[in-house]
């Protein structure tokens, strides 16, 4: 009976000290919250977008000038901080100039323009600085009006383009960009007369949607 009584007293003492021991252990091993994920931007993948801008002729009196708007499709590859890729775009345009003499008006108007270009740049996380160059084209029409009669002829001018730009992610799959392009386009024949070369300066801004999710979350 005495042994049973001693055992009961010991169990009661352990149960009294158990909460204090558990609290002490918890204080020695506090909970550590995992760090939040870090977003790493990767430019590799397909993208599509829209853009608009303004173009003006390099020389001429009067100079052709006006706006344009259209769409873009492209693909990027990223290796380290280097991003290279290919992009094609096409736009409707209203870039024109006209000259009049008594009874006669001559108007030149670019109805559409586009490019197919390579791009190479340097990425600093979500910002890309790049140079670009490649093929350029425009669809141009010359109209001659006299005595209430108008005759017109359209030609497709081909040439090259070179420029530079900046693009930046503003959301997980959306980026905005701004770029300058110089377009040099060859001569064509209108009404039996060869036109001068057509050289344009253009500034354009766009928004692109990137497929595949360029963000990689790491812990």
Short mmCIF file of N, CA, C and O in Angstrom, two decimals, residues 6-16:
data_model
loop_
_atom_site.label_atom_id
_atom_site.label_comp_id
_atom_site.label_asym_id
_atom_site.label_seq_id
_atom_site.Cartn_x
_atom_site.Cartn_y
_atom_site.Cartn_z
N UNK A 6 3.15 6.07 -2.88
CA UNK A 6 4.31 6.82 -3.37
C UNK A 6 4.25 7.00 -4.88
O UNK A 6 4.57 8.07 -5.43
N UNK A 7 3.83 5.94 -5.59
CA UNK A 7 3.73 6.02 -7.05
C UNK A 7 2.69 7.05 -7.46
O UNK A 7 2.88 7.83 -8.40
N UNK A 8 1.58 7.09 -6.76
CA UNK A 8 0.52 8.06 -7.07
C UNK A 8 0.99 9.49 -6.86
O UNK A 8 0.70 10.39 -7.65
N UNK A 9 1.73 9.71 -5.76
CA UNK A 9 2.25 11.05 -5.50
C UNK A 9 3.22 11.48 -6.59
O UNK A 9 3.25 12.63 -7.06
N UNK A 10 4.08 10.53 -7.08
CA UNK A 10 5.05 10.85 -8.15
C UNK A 10 4.36 11.23 -9.44
O UNK A 10 4.76 12.18 -10.13
N UNK A 11 3.30 10.47 -9.82
CA UNK A 11 2.56 10.78 -11.06
C UNK A 11 1.93 12.15 -10.97
O UNK A 11 1.90 12.92 -11.93
N UNK A 12 1.39 12.48 -9.80
CA UNK A 12 0.75 13.79 -9.62
C UNK A 12 1.77 14.91 -9.76
O UNK A 12 1.51 15.95 -10.38
N UNK A 13 2.97 14.72 -9.24
CA UNK A 13 4.02 15.75 -9.33
C UNK A 13 4.45 15.95 -10.77
O UNK A 13 4.65 17.08 -11.23
N UNK A 14 4.60 14.84 -11.56
CA UNK A 14 5.00 14.97 -12.97
C UNK A 14 3.94 15.69 -13.79
O UNK A 14 4.25 16.53 -14.63
N UNK A 15 2.67 15.38 -13.50
CA UNK A 15 1.59 16.03 -14.25
C UNK A 15 1.54 17.53 -13.94
O UNK A 15 1.15 18.33 -14.78
N UNK A 16 1.94 17.94 -12.76
CA UNK A 16 1.92 19.35 -12.40
C UNK A 16 3.03 20.12 -13.11
O UNK A 16 2.88 21.29 -13.47
#
